PDB file of C-alpha atoms and ligand atoms in Angstrom:
ATOM      1  CA  UNK A   1     124.978 103.565  74.127  1.00  0.00           C
ATOM      2  CA  UNK A   2     124.877 107.302  73.383  1.00  0.00           C
ATOM      3  CA  UNK A   3     125.526 109.233  70.182  1.00  0.00           C
ATOM      4  CA  UNK A   4     128.235 111.894  70.056  1.00  0.00           C
ATOM      5  CA  UNK A   5     127.664 115.321  68.492  1.00  0.00           C
ATOM      6  CA  UNK A   6     129.410 114.324  65.213  1.00  0.00           C
ATOM      7  CA  UNK A   7     127.211 111.224  65.071  1.00  0.00           C
ATOM      8  CA  UNK A   8     124.038 113.275  65.687  1.00  0.00           C
ATOM      9  CA  UNK A   9     125.166 115.524  62.838  1.00  0.00           C
ATOM     10  CA  UNK A  10     126.045 112.654  60.489  1.00  0.00           C
ATOM     11  CA  UNK A  11     122.787 110.770  61.024  1.00  0.00           C
ATOM     12  CA  UNK A  12     120.514 113.865  61.183  1.00  0.00           C
ATOM     13  CA  UNK A  13     118.359 112.668  58.210  1.00  0.00           C
ATOM     14  CA  UNK A  14     117.744 109.397  59.975  1.00  0.00           C
ATOM     15  CA  UNK A  15     117.103 110.826  63.405  1.00  0.00           C
ATOM     16  CA  UNK A  16     114.454 113.222  62.095  1.00  0.00           C
ATOM     17  CA  UNK A  17     112.468 110.214  60.778  1.00  0.00           C
ATOM     18  CA  UNK A  18     109.801 109.258  63.331  1.00  0.00           C
ATOM     19  CA  UNK A  19     110.316 105.557  62.463  1.00  0.00           C
ATOM     20  CA  UNK A  20     114.033 105.797  63.352  1.00  0.00           C
ATOM     21  CA  UNK A  21     114.839 108.652  65.696  1.00  0.00           C
ATOM     22  CA  UNK A  22     117.670 108.557  68.216  1.00  0.00           C
ATOM     23  CA  UNK A  23     116.449 105.166  69.434  1.00  0.00           C
ATOM     24  CA  UNK A  24     116.716 103.542  66.003  1.00  0.00           C
ATOM     25  CA  UNK A  25     120.064 105.143  65.349  1.00  0.00           C
ATOM     26  CA  UNK A  26     121.451 103.788  68.628  1.00  0.00           C
ATOM     27  CA  UNK A  27     120.070 100.377  67.665  1.00  0.00           C
ATOM     28  CA  UNK A  28     121.990 100.532  64.393  1.00  0.00           C
ATOM     29  CA  UNK A  29     125.144 101.483  66.283  1.00  0.00           C
ATOM     30  CA  UNK A  30     124.793  98.552  68.666  1.00  0.00           C
ATOM     31  CA  UNK A  31     124.224  96.040  65.875  1.00  0.00           C
ATOM     32  CA  UNK A  32     126.815  93.631  64.538  1.00  0.00           C
ATOM     33  CA  UNK A  33     126.186  92.415  61.000  1.00  0.00           C
ATOM     34  CA  UNK A  34     128.144  89.732  59.146  1.00  0.00           C
ATOM     35  CA  UNK A  35     128.077  90.131  55.349  1.00  0.00           C
ATOM     36  CA  UNK A  36     128.906  86.932  53.501  1.00  0.00           C
ATOM     37  CA  UNK A  37     130.236  87.774  50.057  1.00  0.00           C
ATOM     38  CA  UNK A  38     131.601  91.101  48.828  1.00  0.00           C
ATOM     39  CA  UNK A  39     130.245  90.563  45.309  1.00  0.00           C
ATOM     40  CA  UNK A  40     127.413  92.346  43.563  1.00  0.00           C
ATOM     41  CA  UNK A  41     125.010  92.092  46.507  1.00  0.00           C
ATOM     42  CA  UNK A  42     127.695  92.834  49.089  1.00  0.00           C
ATOM     43  CA  UNK A  43     128.804  95.910  47.170  1.00  0.00           C
ATOM     44  CA  UNK A  44     125.296  97.352  47.576  1.00  0.00           C
ATOM     45  CA  UNK A  45     124.782  96.229  51.167  1.00  0.00           C
ATOM     46  CA  UNK A  46     128.162  97.196  52.657  1.00  0.00           C
ATOM     47  CA  UNK A  47     128.029 100.946  51.824  1.00  0.00           C
ATOM     48  CA  UNK A  48     124.352 101.141  52.802  1.00  0.00           C
ATOM     49  CA  UNK A  49     124.944  99.591  56.225  1.00  0.00           C
ATOM     50  CA  UNK A  50     128.218 101.473  56.819  1.00  0.00           C
ATOM     51  CA  UNK A  51     126.602 104.736  55.791  1.00  0.00           C
ATOM     52  CA  UNK A  52     123.596 104.027  57.996  1.00  0.00           C
ATOM     53  CA  UNK A  53     125.842 103.601  61.035  1.00  0.00           C
ATOM     54  CA  UNK A  54     125.654  99.862  61.703  1.00  0.00           C
ATOM     55  CA  UNK A  55     128.322  99.700  64.410  1.00  0.00           C
ATOM     56  CA  UNK A  56     130.132  96.524  63.438  1.00  0.00           C
ATOM     57  CA  UNK A  57     130.464  94.934  60.007  1.00  0.00           C
ATOM     58  CA  UNK A  58     132.276  91.664  59.426  1.00  0.00           C
ATOM     59  CA  UNK A  59     132.957  91.124  55.739  1.00  0.00           C
ATOM     60  CA  UNK A  60     133.669  87.527  54.772  1.00  0.00           C
ATOM     61  CA  UNK A  61     135.019  86.745  51.303  1.00  0.00           C
ATOM     62  CA  UNK A  62     137.909  84.596  50.191  1.00  0.00           C
ATOM     63  CA  UNK A  63     138.219  85.992  46.658  1.00  0.00           C
ATOM     64  CA  UNK A  64     140.384  88.631  45.072  1.00  0.00           C
ATOM     65  CA  UNK A  65     139.057  91.371  42.804  1.00  0.00           C
ATOM     66  CA  UNK A  66     138.878  90.420  39.136  1.00  0.00           C
ATOM     67  CA  UNK A  67     138.378  92.671  36.122  1.00  0.00           C
ATOM     68  CA  UNK A  68     135.063  90.983  35.341  1.00  0.00           C
ATOM     69  CA  UNK A  69     133.764  92.016  38.821  1.00  0.00           C
ATOM     70  CA  UNK A  70     133.918  95.742  38.102  1.00  0.00           C
ATOM     71  CA  UNK A  71     130.771  95.656  35.935  1.00  0.00           C
ATOM     72  CA  UNK A  72     128.628  95.127  39.096  1.00  0.00           C
ATOM     73  CA  UNK A  73     130.847  95.681  42.138  1.00  0.00           C
ATOM     74  CA  UNK A  74     131.344  99.452  42.556  1.00  0.00           C
ATOM     75  CA  UNK A  75     133.354  99.192  45.782  1.00  0.00           C
ATOM     76  CA  UNK A  76     136.342  98.174  43.666  1.00  0.00           C
ATOM     77  CA  UNK A  77     138.411 100.108  41.178  1.00  0.00           C
ATOM     78  CA  UNK A  78     140.694  99.012  38.365  1.00  0.00           C
ATOM     79  CA  UNK A  79     143.737  99.330  40.596  1.00  0.00           C
ATOM     80  CA  UNK A  80     142.186  96.910  43.132  1.00  0.00           C
ATOM     81  CA  UNK A  81     142.314  93.994  40.702  1.00  0.00           C
ATOM     82  CA  UNK A  82     144.260  91.157  42.388  1.00  0.00           C
ATOM     83  CA  UNK A  83     143.690  92.447  45.949  1.00  0.00           C
ATOM     84  CA  UNK A  84     141.496  90.715  48.562  1.00  0.00           C
ATOM     85  CA  UNK A  85     137.846  91.745  48.296  1.00  0.00           C
ATOM     86  CA  UNK A  86     137.195  91.487  52.032  1.00  0.00           C
ATOM     87  CA  UNK A  87     140.073  93.853  52.777  1.00  0.00           C
ATOM     88  CA  UNK A  88     139.130  96.342  50.017  1.00  0.00           C
ATOM     89  CA  UNK A  89     135.493  96.337  51.104  1.00  0.00           C
ATOM     90  CA  UNK A  90     136.402  96.843  54.770  1.00  0.00           C
ATOM     91  CA  UNK A  91     138.657  99.749  53.819  1.00  0.00           C
ATOM     92  CA  UNK A  92     135.779 101.272  51.815  1.00  0.00           C
ATOM     93  CA  UNK A  93     133.423 100.973  54.786  1.00  0.00           C
ATOM     94  CA  UNK A  94     135.923 102.512  57.160  1.00  0.00           C
ATOM     95  CA  UNK A  95     136.674 105.402  54.805  1.00  0.00           C
ATOM     96  CA  UNK A  96     132.980 106.057  54.363  1.00  0.00           C
ATOM     97  CA  UNK A  97     132.236 106.069  58.077  1.00  0.00           C
ATOM     98  CA  UNK A  98     134.939 106.167  60.719  1.00  0.00           C
ATOM     99  CA  UNK A  99     132.356 105.278  63.390  1.00  0.00           C
ATOM    100  CA  UNK A 100     131.965 101.816  61.871  1.00  0.00           C
ATOM    101  CA  UNK A 101     134.216  98.952  62.853  1.00  0.00           C
ATOM    102  CA  UNK A 102     134.673  96.947  59.641  1.00  0.00           C
ATOM    103  CA  UNK A 103     136.538  93.654  59.964  1.00  0.00           C
ATOM    104  CA  UNK A 104     137.706  91.751  56.885  1.00  0.00           C
ATOM    105  CA  UNK A 105     137.767  87.967  56.982  1.00  0.00           C
ATOM    106  CA  UNK A 106     139.516  86.519  53.966  1.00  0.00           C
ATOM    107  CA  UNK A 107     138.312  82.948  54.364  1.00  0.00           C
ATOM    108  CA  UNK A 108     135.981  80.686  52.455  1.00  0.00           C
ATOM    109  CA  UNK A 109     132.958  80.025  54.607  1.00  0.00           C
ATOM    110  CA  UNK A 110     131.960  76.358  54.747  1.00  0.00           C
ATOM    111  CA  UNK A 111     130.263  73.887  57.063  1.00  0.00           C
ATOM    112  CA  UNK A 112     133.404  73.571  59.214  1.00  0.00           C
ATOM    113  CA  UNK A 113     133.822  77.276  60.080  1.00  0.00           C
ATOM    114  CA  UNK A 114     130.369  78.819  59.532  1.00  0.00           C
ATOM    115  CA  UNK A 115     129.227  78.850  63.162  1.00  0.00           C
ATOM    116  CA  UNK A 116     132.556  80.220  64.353  1.00  0.00           C
ATOM    117  CA  UNK A 117     132.611  83.008  61.739  1.00  0.00           C
ATOM    118  CA  UNK A 118     128.955  84.009  62.143  1.00  0.00           C
ATOM    119  CA  UNK A 119     128.597  83.704  65.930  1.00  0.00           C
ATOM    120  CA  UNK A 120     128.421  86.916  67.964  1.00  0.00           C
ATOM    121  CA  UNK A 121     126.446  88.768  65.256  1.00  0.00           C
ATOM    122  CA  UNK A 122     122.880  90.084  65.421  1.00  0.00           C
ATOM    123  CA  UNK A 123     122.161  89.612  61.687  1.00  0.00           C
ATOM    124  CA  UNK A 124     123.801  87.785  58.823  1.00  0.00           C
ATOM    125  CA  UNK A 125     123.383  89.099  55.271  1.00  0.00           C
ATOM    126  CA  UNK A 126     124.223  86.427  52.751  1.00  0.00           C
ATOM    127  CA  UNK A 127     125.074  87.691  49.276  1.00  0.00           C
ATOM    128  CA  UNK A 128     127.145  84.658  48.295  1.00  0.00           C
ATOM    129  CA  UNK A 129     126.894  83.242  44.804  1.00  0.00           C
ATOM    130  CA  UNK A 130     126.398  79.501  45.330  1.00  0.00           C
ATOM    131  CA  UNK A 131     124.000  77.167  47.103  1.00  0.00           C
ATOM    132  CA  UNK A 132     126.614  75.243  49.104  1.00  0.00           C
ATOM    133  CA  UNK A 133     127.691  78.465  50.856  1.00  0.00           C
ATOM    134  CA  UNK A 134     124.077  79.662  51.276  1.00  0.00           C
ATOM    135  CA  UNK A 135     123.056  76.409  52.928  1.00  0.00           C
ATOM    136  CA  UNK A 136     126.125  76.356  55.172  1.00  0.00           C
ATOM    137  CA  UNK A 137     125.266  79.948  56.219  1.00  0.00           C
ATOM    138  CA  UNK A 138     121.601  79.073  56.755  1.00  0.00           C
ATOM    139  CA  UNK A 139     122.292  75.971  58.826  1.00  0.00           C
ATOM    140  CA  UNK A 140     124.751  77.925  60.978  1.00  0.00           C
ATOM    141  CA  UNK A 141     122.273  80.771  61.484  1.00  0.00           C
ATOM    142  CA  UNK A 142     119.540  78.341  62.595  1.00  0.00           C
ATOM    143  CA  UNK A 143     122.001  76.700  64.996  1.00  0.00           C
ATOM    144  CA  UNK A 144     123.111  80.068  66.388  1.00  0.00           C
ATOM    145  CA  UNK A 145     119.599  81.587  66.483  1.00  0.00           C
ATOM    146  CA  UNK A 146     120.788  84.536  64.334  1.00  0.00           C
ATOM    147  CA  UNK A 147     118.405  85.958  61.709  1.00  0.00           C
ATOM    148  CA  UNK A 148     119.496  85.501  58.100  1.00  0.00           C
ATOM    149  CA  UNK A 149     118.815  87.892  55.271  1.00  0.00           C
ATOM    150  CA  UNK A 150     119.482  86.044  52.040  1.00  0.00           C
ATOM    151  CA  UNK A 151     119.825  87.927  48.757  1.00  0.00           C
ATOM    152  CA  UNK A 152     120.652  86.649  45.299  1.00  0.00           C
ATOM    153  CA  UNK A 153     120.654  87.983  41.729  1.00  0.00           C
ATOM    154  CA  UNK A 154     121.190  86.173  38.483  1.00  0.00           C
ATOM    155  CA  UNK A 155     120.548  87.262  34.890  1.00  0.00           C
ATOM    156  CA  UNK A 156     117.491  89.554  35.323  1.00  0.00           C
ATOM    157  CA  UNK A 157     116.020  87.851  38.398  1.00  0.00           C
ATOM    158  CA  UNK A 158     116.510  88.656  42.070  1.00  0.00           C
ATOM    159  CA  UNK A 159     115.280  87.358  45.398  1.00  0.00           C
ATOM    160  CA  UNK A 160     115.505  88.611  48.970  1.00  0.00           C
ATOM    161  CA  UNK A 161     114.217  86.800  52.047  1.00  0.00           C
ATOM    162  CA  UNK A 162     114.522  87.153  55.814  1.00  0.00           C
ATOM    163  CA  UNK A 163     114.622  83.951  57.864  1.00  0.00           C
ATOM    164  CA  UNK A 164     114.353  83.652  61.614  1.00  0.00           C
ATOM    165  CA  UNK A 165     115.174  79.997  62.216  1.00  0.00           C
ATOM    166  CA  UNK A 166     111.827  78.588  61.030  1.00  0.00           C
ATOM    167  CA  UNK A 167     111.050  78.482  58.167  1.00  0.00           C
ATOM    168  CA  UNK A 168     114.710  78.488  57.189  1.00  0.00           C
ATOM    169  CA  UNK A 169     116.416  78.931  53.838  1.00  0.00           C
ATOM    170  CA  UNK A 170     116.702  75.153  53.487  1.00  0.00           C
ATOM    171  CA  UNK A 171     112.889  74.868  53.735  1.00  0.00           C
ATOM    172  CA  UNK A 172     112.805  77.053  50.630  1.00  0.00           C
ATOM    173  CA  UNK A 173     115.472  75.354  48.471  1.00  0.00           C
ATOM    174  CA  UNK A 174     115.344  71.780  49.808  1.00  0.00           C
ATOM    175  CA  UNK A 175     118.140  69.246  49.934  1.00  0.00           C
ATOM    176  CA  UNK A 176     119.338  69.110  46.366  1.00  0.00           C
ATOM    177  CA  UNK A 177     121.905  71.869  46.389  1.00  0.00           C
ATOM    178  CA  UNK A 178     124.460  71.074  49.109  1.00  0.00           C
ATOM    179  CA  UNK A 179     127.119  69.456  47.035  1.00  0.00           C
ATOM    180  CA  UNK A 180     127.818  71.719  44.122  1.00  0.00           C
ATOM    181  CA  UNK A 181     127.427  75.212  42.861  1.00  0.00           C
ATOM    182  CA  UNK A 182     124.212  75.043  40.928  1.00  0.00           C
ATOM    183  CA  UNK A 183     124.097  78.573  39.777  1.00  0.00           C
ATOM    184  CA  UNK A 184     126.946  80.598  38.548  1.00  0.00           C
ATOM    185  CA  UNK A 185     127.160  84.195  37.367  1.00  0.00           C
ATOM    186  CA  UNK A 186     130.077  83.319  35.109  1.00  0.00           C
ATOM    187  CA  UNK A 187     127.950  80.865  33.121  1.00  0.00           C
ATOM    188  CA  UNK A 188     124.529  82.529  33.288  1.00  0.00           C
ATOM    189  CA  UNK A 189     125.418  86.190  33.450  1.00  0.00           C
ATOM    190  CA  UNK A 190     123.987  88.943  35.613  1.00  0.00           C
ATOM    191  CA  UNK A 191     123.138  92.563  34.901  1.00  0.00           C
ATOM    192  CA  UNK A 192     125.203  94.942  37.041  1.00  0.00           C
ATOM    193  CA  UNK A 193     122.261  97.245  37.748  1.00  0.00           C
ATOM    194  CA  UNK A 194     120.204  94.246  38.862  1.00  0.00           C
ATOM    195  CA  UNK A 195     122.622  93.397  41.712  1.00  0.00           C
ATOM    196  CA  UNK A 196     122.463  97.062  42.754  1.00  0.00           C
ATOM    197  CA  UNK A 197     118.632  97.036  42.795  1.00  0.00           C
ATOM    198  CA  UNK A 198     118.359  93.734  44.651  1.00  0.00           C
ATOM    199  CA  UNK A 199     121.192  94.615  47.035  1.00  0.00           C
ATOM    200  CA  UNK A 200     119.564  97.993  47.673  1.00  0.00           C
ATOM    201  CA  UNK A 201     116.258  96.298  48.571  1.00  0.00           C
ATOM    202  CA  UNK A 202     118.130  93.877  50.860  1.00  0.00           C
ATOM    203  CA  UNK A 203     119.816  96.847  52.565  1.00  0.00           C
ATOM    204  CA  UNK A 204     116.501  98.506  53.229  1.00  0.00           C
ATOM    205  CA  UNK A 205     115.058  95.274  54.612  1.00  0.00           C
ATOM    206  CA  UNK A 206     118.149  94.859  56.830  1.00  0.00           C
ATOM    207  CA  UNK A 207     117.862  98.369  58.237  1.00  0.00           C
ATOM    208  CA  UNK A 208     114.094  98.092  58.748  1.00  0.00           C
ATOM    209  CA  UNK A 209     114.477  94.815  60.589  1.00  0.00           C
ATOM    210  CA  UNK A 210     117.282  96.179  62.801  1.00  0.00           C
ATOM    211  CA  UNK A 211     115.383  99.344  63.683  1.00  0.00           C
ATOM    212  CA  UNK A 212     111.966  97.656  63.803  1.00  0.00           C
ATOM    213  CA  UNK A 213     110.296  99.551  60.950  1.00  0.00           C
ATOM    214  CA  UNK A 214     107.166  98.009  59.400  1.00  0.00           C
ATOM    215  CA  UNK A 215     105.923  94.452  59.666  1.00  0.00           C
ATOM    216  CA  UNK A 216     108.340  91.650  60.374  1.00  0.00           C
ATOM    217  CA  UNK A 217     109.350  90.174  57.000  1.00  0.00           C
ATOM    218  CA  UNK A 218     110.511  86.796  58.291  1.00  0.00           C
ATOM    219  CA  UNK A 219     109.331  83.882  56.184  1.00  0.00           C
ATOM    220  CA  UNK A 220     108.530  86.047  53.159  1.00  0.00           C
ATOM    221  CA  UNK A 221     110.438  85.902  49.919  1.00  0.00           C
ATOM    222  CA  UNK A 222     110.552  88.996  47.708  1.00  0.00           C
ATOM    223  CA  UNK A 223     111.099  88.231  44.055  1.00  0.00           C
ATOM    224  CA  UNK A 224     112.225  90.821  41.507  1.00  0.00           C
ATOM    225  CA  UNK A 225     111.759  90.483  37.775  1.00  0.00           C
ATOM    226  CA  UNK A 226     114.244  92.867  36.205  1.00  0.00           C
ATOM    227  CA  UNK A 227     112.711  92.604  32.742  1.00  0.00           C
ATOM    228  CA  UNK A 228     109.170  93.423  33.820  1.00  0.00           C
ATOM    229  CA  UNK A 229     110.528  95.675  36.590  1.00  0.00           C
ATOM    230  CA  UNK A 230     108.219  94.341  39.245  1.00  0.00           C
ATOM    231  CA  UNK A 231     108.454  92.866  42.737  1.00  0.00           C
ATOM    232  CA  UNK A 232     106.174  90.222  44.135  1.00  0.00           C
ATOM    233  CA  UNK A 233     106.141  88.570  47.558  1.00  0.00           C
ATOM    234  CA  UNK A 234     105.414  84.981  48.502  1.00  0.00           C
ATOM    235  CA  UNK A 235     105.270  83.269  51.900  1.00  0.00           C
ATOM    236  CA  UNK A 236     107.564  80.331  52.534  1.00  0.00           C
ATOM    237  CA  UNK A 237     105.985  77.520  54.532  1.00  0.00           C
ATOM    238  CA  UNK A 238     108.161  75.659  57.044  1.00  0.00           C
ATOM    239  CA  UNK A 239     109.044  72.211  55.630  1.00  0.00           C
ATOM    240  CA  UNK A 240     108.002  69.642  58.287  1.00  0.00           C
ATOM    241  CA  UNK A 241     110.768  67.364  56.957  1.00  0.00           C
ATOM    242  CA  UNK A 242     113.488  70.048  56.952  1.00  0.00           C
ATOM    243  CA  UNK A 243     116.589  68.518  58.472  1.00  0.00           C
ATOM    244  CA  UNK A 244     117.765  71.839  59.857  1.00  0.00           C
ATOM    245  CA  UNK A 245     114.750  73.528  61.421  1.00  0.00           C
ATOM    246  CA  UNK A 246     112.028  70.868  61.782  1.00  0.00           C
ATOM    247  CA  UNK A 247     113.201  69.870  65.279  1.00  0.00           C
ATOM    248  CA  UNK A 248     113.182  73.457  66.535  1.00  0.00           C
TER     249      UNK A 248
HETATM  250 ZN1  LIG B 301     114.005  74.624  57.503  1.00  0.00          ZN
END
């Protein structure tokens, strides 16, 4: 896959980086990323990946824009209230970068359709807001062999982790959360700037992992404390009893 003159011009600040270069930029162009959730995290990740030249973005979200989203979801404007988030976000990505193919999927991702929606991607970025969806995404990614970058933000706390099958996200959270939505921005609140910070970190990790910059981050969880303004990193051990990845 080659880069045209307008692409070389557009991505000049990437290509001059020794860690990226033309090779890394072509890698970004060849990559297909599924973004689950066009909420606070998705609204940071989608422009970063579209701007960076990720060739194909699939944006999966069943919701419509609500007024209470605008505090932390800068892809949407007041006049978008009531419209489908997936469609609005895909339009944003396409307007930002015409070289990106951005496909909206206005469906709720669950156990029954996760593998079908996420198959044929090189990376899944999960910015959904509930454990049932996160676990359905994780189980599908393990089954498909697709790396999963999971990002979440609530109140003043954020977490970002990359999972390559084993350990998986389920090793981290366990079995307790499949049935119901255990966390909820509506009840607990979330600072808008926090989702931007955590989503920005997730975007950087996504791009680094696609291009191959730095150490592989798989199996590490990065935790952000938005009150103390500090990141720390922990390693996640594989759970030998994990029902998803222990047989891998
Ligand atoms: Zn596991």
